[in-house]
Amino acid sequence: MLQADNITIKYGPRLAVSDVSLSIRAGEIIAILGPNGAGKSTLLRALNGGLKSSSGQVLLEGQPLHRYPRRIISRHIAVVAQEGDVRFPVTVLEFVLGGRYASASAGAWGWETDHDINVAHEVLRETELNELSGRLMNELSGGERQRAVLARALATEATVLLLDEPTANLDLAHQAAILALVRRRSDLHKVAAIVVTHDINLAAEFSNHVLLMKNGHGVAFGKPAEVLTPELLREVFDVRILVDAHPITGAPRITPVHEVRRSLQPGAEMPGRR
Amino acid sequence: MTANTEATLERGQTVGGLDEGRVTLRQTLAACSMLLVALLAAILVTSLFGSERLPTRASICAIASLGQSSCGLTPDQYAILLEIRLPRIFLAAAVGASLAAAGASYQALLRNPLAEPYLLGVSNGAAVGTMIALVFFGTWEWSRPLMAFTGALAATFVVYRLAHGRAGASPERLILAGVIVTTFLSSAIVFVTTLMDATRIRSFTFWLLGDLSGTTTSLLALAIIVAIVGTAVLAANARSLNLLMLGERDAFDLGVEVGRVRLIVFFVASLLVGSSVASSGSVGYVGLVVPHLVRLSLGSDNRITVPAAAFAGALFVVVADTVARTIIAPRELPVGAITALIGAPLFVYLLKRG
């Protein structure tokens, strides 16, 4: 569906992303992991056409991205970014209906159709925001706002989701719930998702493939069990890391060694399982 | 007079309020038609008042006959009504609509509820353009709106560039950029003023503060046409503005062609400000007060905010100008003094509230 071939992106003389390739098929989730400044978010923005690559190209359904009009790209690719501050009194429903912009047929003007409204209410239910649809965005908690950003992206009905740290503001239960929602979308509706995250354990649990990045380079790409090895993780993150299997899911479980405390109760590190 | 404006908007709330968390076309049409009715009523009523009180029934009869019959008005009264008062009221309506619609659009595009043509220096840019036209192309009437538009557009781009630092535009940075552009242009205005002969200086000082008394038929016609067409174009881009209001990156991701919409809005808003300033100087704070009151009662969806702000802005300036020309009659105040008297405290309030 979406494919990046040898993408290189420069900020002035600095190489932000250097010769990275990846491709994603319908129903897959790819997690991009790496330390701060590795170029993860930059790569994500390039996949949506938000940043021009200095070499290499992004293909959407086999066609170079720049051949499509902006509106068509947005019908296929939706982005979940960190939410910015909303300075005007916008309701949650109005915010989520923003996701229907690209599918509007009557140009940029025009009013939402009944279908648009139904889609919006459906994603509000999915993200457990239906009770809050009439509330103002700046009255919500950080976690609720982050869910509204996800709801808006889902409202686009795009086939590719690009998520930039979608769980950063969320508590444990909602972190897992967000990724479970994305997982369900990809299983049921064959949505492809690329997730930039710092949560290696969630990535291991929910993704089909992992891309490890460091200093703009792609260090490794493959199934979580192949990529999330102590050697590779140590190379990328510069900390000693313990990898064992998650007692319930069997996914690789990552523990930075310097943070291990003997007093930690068994079971206390199972996010979202209570 | 604000009480008048507010009362109208509050009534609008019952039809245009956010009962389902969003605004519909039906609510927009209802709110706009109510504001239109209020505007027409205000035009009728305010045409009776001034340094000369005109007889109510005869005046309304004369207006209703579209100037075909004098309905018993004396020739002097008839001339006051049709040649002085009504043109001035229509100009007030056009200027109010233009500035309010431009203000609402600047606010959405720049993501800043404090953005306003006067405070951003756009009005001053248009004023410098108008004055250059007066000094250098004095005889050619169309040079004034043309140069005013050029000045407004130039000021808009300069403020936008100054406000966007590496970290994006913060609200404070935008206001600071506006202050810098305004003071710079003010000194340019002083410079051009010294090139004028002394007898004209007083009338220019008056005009700079916003003065609706001295316009020509062709400038009035231009102001009305620009107000209607400009507001329509801005309203047609309102759905894109809704997303731009949340940030340019969000808007881009959701499918808005950000560069194109920004260019259209800058261009049209500058046209609106330019035509207002060319005919009536810098009437300040209309673009701040009116969109704020409209958002307060009708919500932030620009598909309702932009057209409703245009109607409410027309109403606001029509009433403000009536106060300006009656409060110390037979002397007159510049209308800009009245709008600033209301607008400046509101600005302070909005700034403090953050």
XYZ file of C-alpha atoms in Angstrom:
628
model
C 0.000 0.000 0.000
C 2.644 2.429 1.157
C 6.286 2.052 0.354
C 9.355 4.178 1.024
C 12.398 3.599 -1.171
C 15.785 4.802 0.086
C 14.447 7.968 1.707
C 17.007 10.623 2.629
C 15.924 13.854 4.324
C 18.180 16.780 5.145
C 17.597 19.676 7.526
C 20.119 22.087 6.066
C 23.431 20.195 6.051
C 22.258 17.724 8.743
C 21.054 14.301 7.665
C 17.815 13.614 9.569
C 16.951 10.414 7.724
C 19.523 8.554 5.701
C 18.647 5.968 3.072
C 15.744 4.282 4.893
C 13.343 1.932 3.132
C 10.193 0.284 4.340
C 6.948 -1.019 2.977
C 3.660 -1.879 4.572
C 0.788 -4.043 3.417
C -2.894 -3.913 4.282
C -3.614 -5.117 7.822
C -0.048 -4.717 9.053
C 1.323 -2.651 11.912
C 4.909 -1.435 11.838
C 6.488 0.134 14.920
C 9.368 2.562 14.520
C 11.629 2.549 17.570
C 14.745 4.483 18.408
C 16.243 7.076 20.738
C 15.318 10.778 20.582
C 16.590 12.453 17.440
C 16.830 9.182 15.513
C 14.669 10.609 12.698
C 11.525 8.598 13.468
C 9.034 11.492 13.312
C 10.832 13.007 10.331
C 10.471 9.746 8.434
C 6.787 9.598 9.388
C 6.158 13.100 8.030
C 7.873 12.212 4.772
C 5.576 9.181 4.366
C 2.626 11.600 4.279
C 4.277 14.077 1.911
C 4.639 16.631 4.712
C 8.390 16.737 4.187
C 10.209 16.510 0.884
C 12.916 13.890 0.700
C 16.163 14.937 -0.942
C 16.489 11.528 -2.508
C 14.396 8.395 -2.712
C 10.641 8.332 -3.078
C 7.398 7.377 -1.348
C 4.915 5.255 -3.298
C 1.206 5.101 -2.494
C -0.501 2.189 -4.270
C 2.519 2.041 -6.592
C 2.399 5.719 -7.624
C 4.817 8.397 -6.401
C 3.122 10.434 -3.666
C 3.690 13.813 -5.314
C 1.582 12.803 -8.314
C -1.562 12.813 -6.136
C -3.516 15.948 -5.180
C -3.320 16.757 -1.465
C -6.937 15.806 -0.864
C -6.512 12.331 -2.371
C -3.429 11.643 -0.227
C -5.414 12.629 2.861
C -8.208 10.241 1.896
C -5.674 7.396 1.975
C -3.272 8.430 4.746
C -4.303 9.828 8.132
C -1.920 11.179 10.743
C -2.183 11.061 14.519
C 0.280 13.637 15.829
C 0.788 15.158 19.225
C -2.191 17.426 19.693
C -1.497 21.139 19.557
C -3.320 23.637 21.748
C -6.797 24.543 20.552
C -7.193 28.298 21.014
C -10.805 28.567 19.883
C -13.918 27.054 21.458
C -14.210 23.998 19.184
C -16.424 21.085 20.235
C -15.206 17.495 20.155
C -17.724 16.652 17.424
C -16.585 19.612 15.273
C -12.973 18.556 15.820
C -13.631 14.961 14.762
C -15.707 16.073 11.757
C -12.515 17.802 10.557
C -11.457 14.291 9.547
C -14.203 14.277 6.916
C -12.701 17.265 5.065
C -10.862 15.236 2.435
C -13.904 13.092 1.606
C -16.160 16.106 1.006
C -17.391 16.061 -2.562
C -18.628 19.646 -2.823
C -15.217 21.257 -2.511
C -13.865 22.760 0.646
C -17.141 24.510 1.440
C -20.301 22.559 1.911
C -21.712 20.879 4.929
C -21.266 17.417 6.349
C -23.568 14.739 4.984
C -25.521 12.306 7.163
C -22.839 9.739 6.339
C -20.141 12.094 7.702
C -22.099 12.540 10.929
C -22.599 8.777 11.308
C -18.913 8.074 10.785
C -18.002 10.709 13.374
C -20.379 9.264 15.981
C -19.101 5.762 15.291
C -15.452 6.680 15.891
C -16.448 8.691 18.967
C -18.025 5.511 20.346
C -14.930 3.515 19.425
C -12.688 5.945 21.299
C -15.166 6.190 24.208
C -15.728 9.888 23.607
C -19.410 9.729 22.616
C -20.459 11.196 25.966
C -18.185 14.194 25.352
C -19.133 15.042 21.758
C -20.688 18.390 22.698
C -17.884 19.430 25.049
C -15.190 21.932 24.086
C -11.772 20.556 23.195
C -9.949 22.770 25.688
C -12.121 21.444 28.516
C -10.857 17.877 28.000
C -8.019 16.176 29.825
C -4.783 15.481 27.957
C -5.697 11.848 27.485
C -9.192 12.651 26.201
C -7.751 15.150 23.724
C -5.266 12.576 22.471
C -8.158 10.155 21.916
C -10.013 12.883 20.025
C -6.986 13.255 17.732
C -7.089 9.502 17.092
C -10.870 9.664 16.543
C -10.389 12.383 13.929
C -7.797 10.269 12.112
C -10.133 7.246 12.178
C -12.976 9.443 10.874
C -11.043 9.951 7.637
C -11.592 6.216 6.895
C -8.043 6.230 5.536
C -6.396 2.877 4.768
C -3.024 3.934 6.172
C -2.592 5.382 9.671
C 0.593 7.167 10.686
C 0.813 7.563 14.461
C 3.454 9.724 16.120
C 3.683 8.748 19.794
C -0.065 8.253 20.110
C 0.214 7.050 23.706
C 2.533 9.740 25.086
C -0.122 11.496 27.203
C -2.060 8.443 28.267
C -2.276 6.348 31.402
C -1.461 2.633 31.268
C -4.970 1.391 30.535
C -5.562 3.901 27.737
C -2.123 3.304 26.194
C -2.972 -0.329 25.590
C -6.546 0.557 24.619
C -5.375 2.924 21.872
C -3.049 0.357 20.346
C -5.668 -2.367 20.732
C -8.035 -0.113 18.784
C -5.478 0.331 16.022
C -4.846 -3.424 16.030
C -8.571 -4.115 15.691
C -8.865 -1.623 12.825
C -6.061 -3.375 10.990
C -7.471 -6.842 11.634
C -11.082 -6.000 10.713
C -10.723 -3.230 8.112
C -7.259 -4.118 6.782
C -5.916 -0.749 7.865
C -2.130 -0.447 7.742
C -0.545 1.458 10.601
C 2.939 2.831 11.209
C 3.517 3.790 14.835
C 6.378 5.853 16.186
C 6.696 5.069 19.874
C 9.065 4.937 22.803
C 7.202 2.058 24.383
C 9.133 -0.974 23.213
C 6.913 -3.431 25.067
C 3.707 -2.137 23.527
C 5.411 -2.191 20.120
C 6.457 -5.798 20.664
C 2.939 -6.766 21.589
C 0.969 -4.993 18.859
C 3.204 -4.771 15.786
C 3.936 -7.194 12.959
C 7.258 -5.574 12.138
C 9.670 -3.301 13.927
C 12.013 -0.732 12.380
C 14.902 0.222 14.646
C 16.415 3.627 13.904
C 19.488 5.446 15.141
C 21.040 8.693 13.876
C 18.795 8.696 10.829
C 19.760 5.191 9.763
C 17.581 2.135 9.698
C 19.485 -0.306 11.940
C 17.203 -3.310 11.632
C 13.817 -4.248 10.215
C 11.895 -7.435 10.897
C 9.533 -9.304 13.191
C 9.611 -8.132 16.829
C 11.263 -11.350 18.004
C 14.024 -11.009 15.404
C 14.725 -7.320 15.931
C 14.221 -6.815 19.651
C 17.368 -8.668 20.708
C 19.618 -7.524 23.567
C 22.486 -6.886 21.134
C 20.515 -4.700 18.698
C 18.695 -2.811 21.442
C 21.952 -2.096 23.218
C 23.466 -0.841 19.975
C 20.524 1.481 19.366
C 19.700 2.732 22.866
C 23.133 2.567 24.547
C 21.761 0.865 27.670
C 21.934 -2.711 28.864
C 18.637 -4.363 28.177
C 17.114 -7.570 29.379
C 14.832 -9.413 26.975
C 12.567 -12.222 28.067
C 9.123 -13.400 27.026
C 5.934 -11.729 28.217
C 4.302 -14.257 30.588
C 0.864 -13.918 28.935
C 1.360 -12.973 25.285
C 4.789 -14.477 24.713
C 5.912 -11.279 22.963
C 9.452 -10.117 23.685
C 9.563 -8.185 26.961
C 12.188 -5.494 27.344
C 13.618 -4.235 30.627
C 16.405 -1.656 30.784
C 18.755 -3.165 33.344
C 19.636 -0.027 35.300
C 15.977 0.434 36.175
C 15.411 -3.010 37.637
C 14.429 -2.793 41.278
C 14.212 -5.855 43.436
C 11.207 -4.522 45.304
C 9.016 -4.479 42.180
C 6.087 -6.798 42.632
C 5.581 -9.467 39.972
C 2.676 -8.455 37.740
C 3.022 -4.734 38.412
C 4.570 -4.247 34.969
C 1.678 -5.527 32.913
C 0.163 -2.383 31.458
C -3.520 -2.459 30.669
C -4.133 -5.952 31.973
C -6.121 -5.104 35.064
C -24.972 50.375 21.223
C -23.109 47.211 22.147
C -26.185 46.261 24.070
C -28.037 46.463 20.795
C -25.516 44.209 19.017
C -25.365 41.721 21.836
C -29.110 41.461 22.157
C -29.351 40.538 18.495
C -26.659 37.905 18.842
C -28.235 36.405 21.904
C -31.461 35.952 20.029
C -29.431 34.253 17.328
C -28.231 31.769 19.910
C -31.579 30.058 20.222
C -31.483 29.099 16.552
C -27.726 28.913 16.018
C -26.548 27.495 19.347
C -24.503 24.352 19.577
C -27.198 22.033 20.844
C -25.742 19.000 19.045
C -22.119 20.078 19.224
C -22.024 21.338 15.654
C -23.434 24.051 13.430
C -25.756 23.236 10.544
C -26.563 25.092 7.333
C -30.083 25.759 8.598
C -28.763 27.431 11.744
C -26.352 29.527 9.681
C -29.114 30.731 7.371
C -31.376 31.485 10.345
C -28.705 33.467 12.214
C -27.692 35.399 9.094
C -31.251 36.292 8.114
C -31.976 37.527 11.628
C -28.860 39.684 11.546
C -29.832 40.961 8.101
C -33.290 41.985 9.363
C -31.670 43.715 12.347
C -29.253 45.503 9.992
C -32.053 46.745 7.725
C -33.997 47.968 10.752
C -30.895 49.737 12.062
C -30.350 51.421 8.684
C -33.948 52.706 8.704
C -33.806 53.964 12.292
C -30.339 55.528 12.199
C -31.162 57.428 9.011
C -33.600 59.530 11.084
C -30.948 60.690 13.544
C -28.179 63.212 13.131
C -27.567 66.891 13.678
C -30.958 67.356 11.957
C -33.808 65.125 13.225
C -35.882 64.028 10.230
C -39.629 63.280 10.436
C -40.046 59.548 10.924
C -42.997 58.647 8.697
C -42.040 60.856 5.766
C -38.434 59.605 5.817
C -39.410 55.958 5.895
C -41.872 56.640 3.083
C -39.115 58.283 1.040
C -36.721 55.399 1.631
C -39.432 52.833 0.863
C -40.163 54.549 -2.442
C -36.450 54.142 -3.234
C -36.061 57.892 -3.682
C -38.917 58.187 -6.217
C -41.048 60.352 -3.950
C -40.140 63.016 -1.390
C -43.233 62.080 0.742
C -43.531 65.614 2.097
C -39.908 66.110 3.143
C -38.578 69.588 2.401
C -35.947 69.660 -0.383
C -33.273 70.233 2.285
C -34.415 67.272 4.377
C -34.718 65.152 1.240
C -31.131 66.012 0.276
C -29.837 65.304 3.780
C -31.530 61.901 3.814
C -30.589 60.659 0.360
C -27.363 62.430 -0.439
C -25.649 62.662 2.938
C -27.089 60.286 5.484
C -27.946 57.104 3.546
C -24.658 56.990 1.610
C -22.815 57.387 4.896
C -24.862 54.626 6.553
C -24.294 52.277 3.624
C -20.582 53.042 3.784
C -20.615 52.285 7.526
C -22.303 48.944 6.792
C -19.806 48.054 4.047
C -16.812 49.033 6.196
C -18.140 47.148 9.241
C -18.873 44.010 7.214
C -15.461 44.116 5.513
C -13.452 44.624 8.688
C -15.362 42.020 10.720
C -15.179 39.337 8.005
C -11.475 40.090 7.462
C -10.849 39.996 11.224
C -12.596 36.639 11.664
C -10.552 35.163 8.802
C -7.226 36.553 10.034
C -7.986 35.065 13.453
C -8.647 31.622 12.017
C -5.705 31.670 9.627
C -3.206 33.018 12.167
C -4.682 30.897 14.997
C -4.980 33.967 17.154
C -8.204 35.409 18.609
C -6.382 38.752 18.982
C -5.557 39.163 15.289
C -7.288 42.236 13.875
C -6.579 44.380 10.773
C -5.912 47.521 12.828
C -3.726 45.822 15.467
C -1.755 43.837 12.888
C -0.786 47.031 11.067
C -2.769 46.018 7.961
C -5.008 49.101 8.259
C -1.939 51.298 8.590
C -0.431 49.667 5.517
C -3.581 50.541 3.608
C -3.488 54.066 5.062
C 0.081 54.632 3.864
C -0.948 53.365 0.418
C -3.955 55.709 0.357
C -1.842 58.697 1.380
C 0.818 57.962 -1.208
C -1.975 57.813 -3.793
C -3.351 61.160 -2.575
C 0.014 62.882 -2.668
C 1.345 61.469 -5.923
C -1.715 60.487 -7.988
C -4.212 62.916 -6.409
C -6.382 63.319 -9.486
C -6.961 59.645 -10.281
C -9.673 58.445 -7.905
C -9.096 54.670 -8.309
C -5.468 55.032 -7.291
C -6.610 55.280 -3.658
C -8.239 51.831 -3.256
C -5.579 50.280 -5.479
C -2.714 51.625 -3.386
C -4.603 50.905 -0.157
C -4.978 47.266 -1.229
C -1.286 47.056 -2.131
C -0.325 48.551 1.232
C -2.614 46.184 3.145
C -1.275 43.135 1.302
C 2.341 44.172 1.884
C 1.725 44.762 5.609
C -0.045 41.378 5.895
C 2.902 39.494 4.423
C 5.468 41.367 6.498
C 3.572 40.679 9.745
C 3.119 37.021 8.806
C 6.841 36.634 8.048
C 7.895 38.434 11.245
C 5.521 36.397 13.392
C 6.683 32.999 12.126
C 9.937 32.245 13.882
C 11.702 28.909 13.818
C 9.388 27.679 16.556
C 6.241 28.684 14.661
C 4.019 31.651 15.487
C 3.035 32.336 19.071
C 0.121 34.697 19.760
C 2.394 37.159 21.554
C 4.916 37.178 18.741
C 2.179 38.011 16.240
C 0.951 40.955 18.304
C 4.541 42.204 18.707
C 5.096 41.932 14.966
C 1.875 43.927 14.504
C 3.110 46.623 16.876
C 6.425 46.891 15.022
C 4.739 47.158 11.623
C 2.176 49.645 12.986
C 4.782 51.996 14.486
C 6.967 51.789 11.408
C 4.037 52.637 9.163
C 2.933 55.409 11.530
C 6.245 57.159 10.989
C 5.783 56.679 7.256
C 2.360 58.329 7.644
C 3.927 61.279 9.490
C 6.498 61.568 6.726
C 3.849 61.625 3.981
C 1.730 64.070 5.995
C 4.550 66.625 6.011
C 4.467 66.541 2.232
C 0.847 67.763 2.314
C -0.248 71.365 2.541
C -1.239 72.540 6.012
C -4.958 73.016 5.283
C -5.456 69.339 4.476
C -3.632 67.999 7.514
C -6.542 68.328 9.943
C -8.949 66.411 7.739
C -6.316 63.688 7.315
C -5.794 63.320 11.041
C -9.548 62.851 11.291
C -9.558 60.351 8.445
C -6.725 58.347 10.019
C -8.905 57.721 13.075
C -11.697 56.380 10.901
C -14.077 58.835 9.352
C -17.092 57.945 7.248
C -18.053 61.459 6.198
C -16.017 62.080 3.092
C -16.436 59.571 0.318
C -17.401 59.558 -3.337
C -20.158 57.569 -5.026
C -17.680 55.370 -6.857
C -15.691 54.563 -3.699
C -18.961 53.766 -1.906
C -20.011 51.436 -4.715
C -16.604 49.770 -4.626
C -16.743 49.324 -0.844
C -20.186 47.670 -1.046
C -19.234 45.334 -3.900
C -15.927 44.352 -2.272
C -17.682 43.738 1.075
C -20.220 41.359 -0.480
C -17.898 39.493 -2.851
C -15.041 39.366 -0.343
C -17.190 37.956 2.443
C -18.602 35.368 0.046
C -15.109 34.218 -0.982
C -13.964 33.996 2.645
C -17.116 32.080 3.600
C -16.493 29.702 0.709
C -13.110 28.866 2.278
C -14.558 28.591 5.771
C -14.280 24.808 6.026
C -10.574 25.019 5.221
C -10.253 27.839 7.760
C -11.845 25.562 10.373
C -8.900 23.193 10.018
C -6.269 25.938 9.670
C -7.594 27.295 12.969
C -6.217 24.100 14.583
C -2.774 24.471 13.025
C -1.244 24.453 9.561
C 0.255 20.988 9.963
C -3.055 19.445 11.046
C -4.796 21.164 8.144
C -2.190 19.888 5.687
C -2.485 16.322 7.025
C -6.278 16.438 6.666
C -6.130 17.521 3.022
C -6.150 21.334 3.003
C -3.960 22.931 0.361
C -2.539 25.262 2.963
C -0.521 27.528 0.666
C -3.423 28.144 -1.708
C -5.992 28.852 1.019
C -3.571 31.134 2.875
C -2.916 33.113 -0.296
C -6.642 33.481 -1.043
C -7.443 34.613 2.506
C -4.537 37.085 2.692
C -5.462 38.476 -0.715
C -9.198 38.829 -0.059
C -8.820 40.103 3.509
C -6.334 42.723 2.285
C -8.803 43.702 -0.425
C -11.533 44.139 2.197
C -9.305 46.200 4.492
C -7.904 48.202 1.579
C -11.301 49.227 0.235
C -12.508 50.167 3.744
C -9.445 52.260 4.530
C -9.441 53.987 1.138
C -12.974 55.257 1.767
C -12.981 55.775 5.520
C -9.543 55.503 7.131
C -8.626 53.100 9.928
C -11.679 52.112 11.923
C -10.063 50.035 14.638
C -11.157 47.028 16.706
C -14.230 46.128 14.608
C -12.431 42.985 13.478
C -11.765 42.092 17.121
C -15.030 42.944 18.878
C -17.472 41.542 16.358
C -15.975 38.087 15.647
C -15.490 37.643 19.394
C -19.159 38.312 20.148
C -20.215 36.102 17.247
C -18.065 33.171 18.458
C -19.375 33.653 21.960
C -22.968 33.165 20.839
C -22.728 31.037 17.690
C -19.565 28.939 18.152
C -16.292 28.778 16.242
C -17.339 27.133 12.968
C -16.177 29.667 10.361
C -19.016 28.689 8.045
C -21.265 30.565 10.464
C -18.680 32.925 12.035
C -17.527 34.612 8.819
C -20.923 35.535 7.300
C -22.494 36.288 10.697
C -19.511 38.512 11.597
C -20.013 40.424 8.337
C -23.680 41.171 9.129
C -22.979 41.917 12.792
C -19.997 44.105 11.845
C -22.184 46.142 9.502
C -24.729 46.566 12.286
C -22.023 47.506 14.798
C -20.431 50.248 12.678
C -23.813 51.651 11.554
C -24.799 52.089 15.194
C -21.320 53.299 16.274
C -21.259 55.924 13.530
C -24.717 57.180 14.523
C -23.386 57.688 18.037
C -20.262 59.373 16.608
C -22.297 61.910 14.636
C -25.022 62.605 17.227
C -23.369 62.461 20.663
C -21.891 65.978 20.493
C -23.962 67.288 17.523
C -23.547 69.455 15.536
C -19.926 68.421 15.947
C -18.874 64.907 14.931
C -16.445 62.357 16.326
C -14.481 60.010 14.070
C -16.218 56.609 14.241
C -12.848 55.007 15.011
C -12.853 56.776 18.363
C -16.121 55.059 19.309
C -15.082 51.579 18.132
C -11.724 51.866 19.936
C -13.507 52.963 23.110
C -15.348 49.623 23.074
C -12.617 47.505 21.495
C -9.553 48.400 23.561
C -11.008 47.231 26.913
C -12.179 43.995 25.263
C -8.660 43.459 23.905
C -7.228 43.850 27.413
C -9.803 41.398 28.737
C -8.998 38.808 26.031
C -5.263 39.249 26.598
C -5.583 38.766 30.366
C -7.789 35.729 29.934
C -5.064 34.272 27.687
